[in-house]
Amino acid sequence: MAEDDTQPDPERAIELLWGAAEPERPGLSLGRIVAAAVEVADAEGLAALSMRKVAERFGTTTMSLYRYVPGKAELVELMRDAVYGEFPMEPSDGLGWRAGLERWARRAWEMHRRHPWLVHSAGTRRLPGPNIMAGYDHALDVASRTGLAPAQVIAVVNLVGGFVESVARQAGETAELQRRTGVSHERWWSERESLFERLDGYPALDRLWKAGGMDVPLDPFDFGLQRTLDGVQTLVDSQGSEVMRDEIGGGECVMCGKPLDGGGRGRPRDYCSRACQQRAYRKRQAQPD
């Protein structure tokens, strides 16, 4: 139960995340403990979070919290899943893959902006709870509309999610420095005249600066998200070209009825695109044995 533990007991954390919901009753409860911990982390950062500070919010002792959660590491796992639950995704049946992934990414960006500590809780061995898995499954479903191969669909979701986390981490570090020092990012850099005087020997930087390239910086999230999705679009287009060239035979697509180009190479195929092929696969998987 040490306060400096960073890795939770995985089996205990899974039990807490996926166990039956506790009945609502007055007084101390696991849900109220998690909500109070989120408030502490929102106000002071994850490093400042402790079981003692959470207990103080209830006017009780630290030991009383251990009846509900073993320690800070497991508490953080519960906090992560709780804040994901604040941003449920609506059905997106009418959206294409790009619009759907953009909406998912913007929802994740807003979540990180509301809870900057979230990026500091990330890691390769963090345990997902039901809210986190619901969001991930939603993104996978949207990305599957690209018609890409299954491994590529997973990689696309991880790519977009990783971009959001990267930008959120940079924004969080900037905000934390401003909170801790009381000096804004813009003011701090505007006072670095002694540095700017030494930058004349860099011609590309000087040229772009004089051309106004730094007057109105592009929003890093909006610019980066669109360029990330452009890269996915390029992959989708290239895969589509391969399907049309190598896989399409004569007749009609068995999924949508679209006529197939009979000029393709190789044996005839049943689908007009990889998207229809993926839909057929999902339909087969959904059918009972």
Tab-separated table of C-alpha atoms in Angstrom, residues 75-179:
chain	number	residue	atom	x	y	z
A	75	LEU	CA	-6.995	4.184	-7.712
A	76	VAL	CA	-5.402	5.753	-10.791
A	77	GLU	CA	-6.638	2.865	-12.934
A	78	LEU	CA	-10.168	3.531	-11.699
A	79	MET	CA	-9.768	7.277	-12.291
A	80	ARG	CA	-8.716	6.706	-15.883
A	81	ASP	CA	-11.751	4.614	-16.661
A	82	ALA	CA	-14.056	7.021	-14.840
A	83	VAL	CA	-13.048	10.036	-16.950
A	84	TYR	CA	-13.423	8.014	-20.151
A	85	GLY	CA	-16.979	7.411	-19.015
A	86	GLU	CA	-17.603	11.176	-19.126
A	87	PHE	CA	-17.227	11.107	-22.915
A	88	PRO	CA	-19.367	8.275	-24.288
A	89	MET	CA	-19.473	8.000	-28.073
A	90	GLU	CA	-22.821	8.141	-29.821
A	91	PRO	CA	-23.552	5.670	-32.650
A	92	SER	CA	-21.898	6.773	-35.884
A	93	ASP	CA	-23.619	4.542	-38.401
A	94	GLY	CA	-24.037	7.389	-40.877
A	95	LEU	CA	-20.409	8.566	-40.762
A	96	GLY	CA	-17.567	7.527	-43.017
A	97	TRP	CA	-14.311	6.385	-41.493
A	98	ARG	CA	-12.617	9.787	-41.659
A	99	ALA	CA	-15.447	11.784	-40.085
A	100	GLY	CA	-15.881	9.078	-37.458
A	101	LEU	CA	-12.203	8.981	-36.496
A	102	GLU	CA	-12.027	12.771	-36.422
A	103	ARG	CA	-14.987	12.918	-34.041
A	104	TRP	CA	-13.424	10.240	-31.833
A	105	ALA	CA	-10.082	12.086	-31.788
A	106	ARG	CA	-11.707	15.411	-30.904
A	107	ARG	CA	-13.615	13.766	-28.078
A	108	ALA	CA	-10.352	12.319	-26.744
A	109	TRP	CA	-8.655	15.720	-27.089
A	110	GLU	CA	-11.411	17.393	-25.074
A	111	MET	CA	-11.108	14.695	-22.409
A	112	HIS	CA	-7.360	15.304	-22.091
A	113	ARG	CA	-7.889	19.053	-21.923
A	114	ARG	CA	-10.391	18.623	-19.105
A	115	HIS	CA	-8.105	16.188	-17.267
A	116	PRO	CA	-4.454	17.087	-18.112
A	117	TRP	CA	-3.123	14.501	-15.652
A	118	LEU	CA	-4.455	11.737	-17.882
A	119	VAL	CA	-1.362	11.650	-20.128
A	120	HIS	CA	0.829	11.056	-17.079
A	121	SER	CA	-1.210	7.969	-16.231
A	122	ALA	CA	-0.590	6.336	-19.617
A	123	GLY	CA	1.670	3.340	-20.160
A	124	THR	CA	2.030	0.053	-22.001
A	125	ARG	CA	0.772	-1.924	-18.988
A	126	ARG	CA	-2.159	0.230	-17.969
A	127	LEU	CA	-5.288	-1.849	-17.528
A	128	PRO	CA	-8.370	-0.817	-19.518
A	129	GLY	CA	-11.756	-0.754	-17.861
A	130	PRO	CA	-15.159	-1.013	-19.546
A	131	ASN	CA	-15.357	2.688	-20.456
A	132	ILE	CA	-11.914	2.694	-22.041
A	133	MET	CA	-12.699	-0.491	-23.958
A	134	ALA	CA	-16.023	0.902	-25.184
A	135	GLY	CA	-14.234	3.918	-26.688
A	136	TYR	CA	-11.526	1.751	-28.236
A	137	ASP	CA	-14.060	-0.661	-29.706
A	138	HIS	CA	-15.976	2.281	-31.173
A	139	ALA	CA	-12.805	3.570	-32.847
A	140	LEU	CA	-12.010	0.128	-34.237
A	141	ASP	CA	-15.509	-0.146	-35.695
A	142	VAL	CA	-15.161	3.261	-37.377
A	143	ALA	CA	-11.668	2.497	-38.693
A	144	SER	CA	-12.917	-0.817	-40.105
A	145	ARG	CA	-14.931	1.218	-42.605
A	146	THR	CA	-11.680	1.955	-44.413
A	147	GLY	CA	-11.720	-1.604	-45.745
A	148	LEU	CA	-8.126	-2.051	-44.597
A	149	ALA	CA	-6.782	-5.364	-43.333
A	150	PRO	CA	-7.470	-6.083	-39.634
A	151	ALA	CA	-3.885	-5.393	-38.515
A	152	GLN	CA	-3.938	-2.085	-40.391
A	153	VAL	CA	-7.247	-1.087	-38.774
A	154	ILE	CA	-5.731	-1.590	-35.315
A	155	ALA	CA	-2.587	0.306	-36.329
A	156	VAL	CA	-4.676	3.229	-37.632
A	157	VAL	CA	-6.567	3.557	-34.343
A	158	ASN	CA	-3.307	3.397	-32.373
A	159	LEU	CA	-1.775	5.998	-34.699
A	160	VAL	CA	-4.619	8.491	-34.268
A	161	GLY	CA	-4.879	7.853	-30.537
A	162	GLY	CA	-1.115	8.232	-30.157
A	163	PHE	CA	-1.225	11.572	-31.974
A	164	VAL	CA	-3.886	12.883	-29.581
A	165	GLU	CA	-1.881	11.739	-26.572
A	166	SER	CA	1.314	13.356	-27.905
A	167	VAL	CA	-0.315	16.758	-28.441
A	168	ALA	CA	-2.080	16.504	-25.082
A	169	ARG	CA	1.227	15.789	-23.368
A	170	GLN	CA	2.837	18.893	-24.893
A	171	ALA	CA	-0.153	21.064	-24.002
A	172	GLY	CA	-0.224	19.652	-20.484
A	173	GLU	CA	3.451	20.367	-19.892
A	174	THR	CA	2.960	23.961	-21.071
A	175	ALA	CA	-0.069	24.445	-18.822
A	176	GLU	CA	1.720	22.887	-15.832
A	177	LEU	CA	4.714	25.220	-16.241
A	178	GLN	CA	2.388	28.199	-16.433
A	179	ARG	CA	0.485	27.072	-13.333
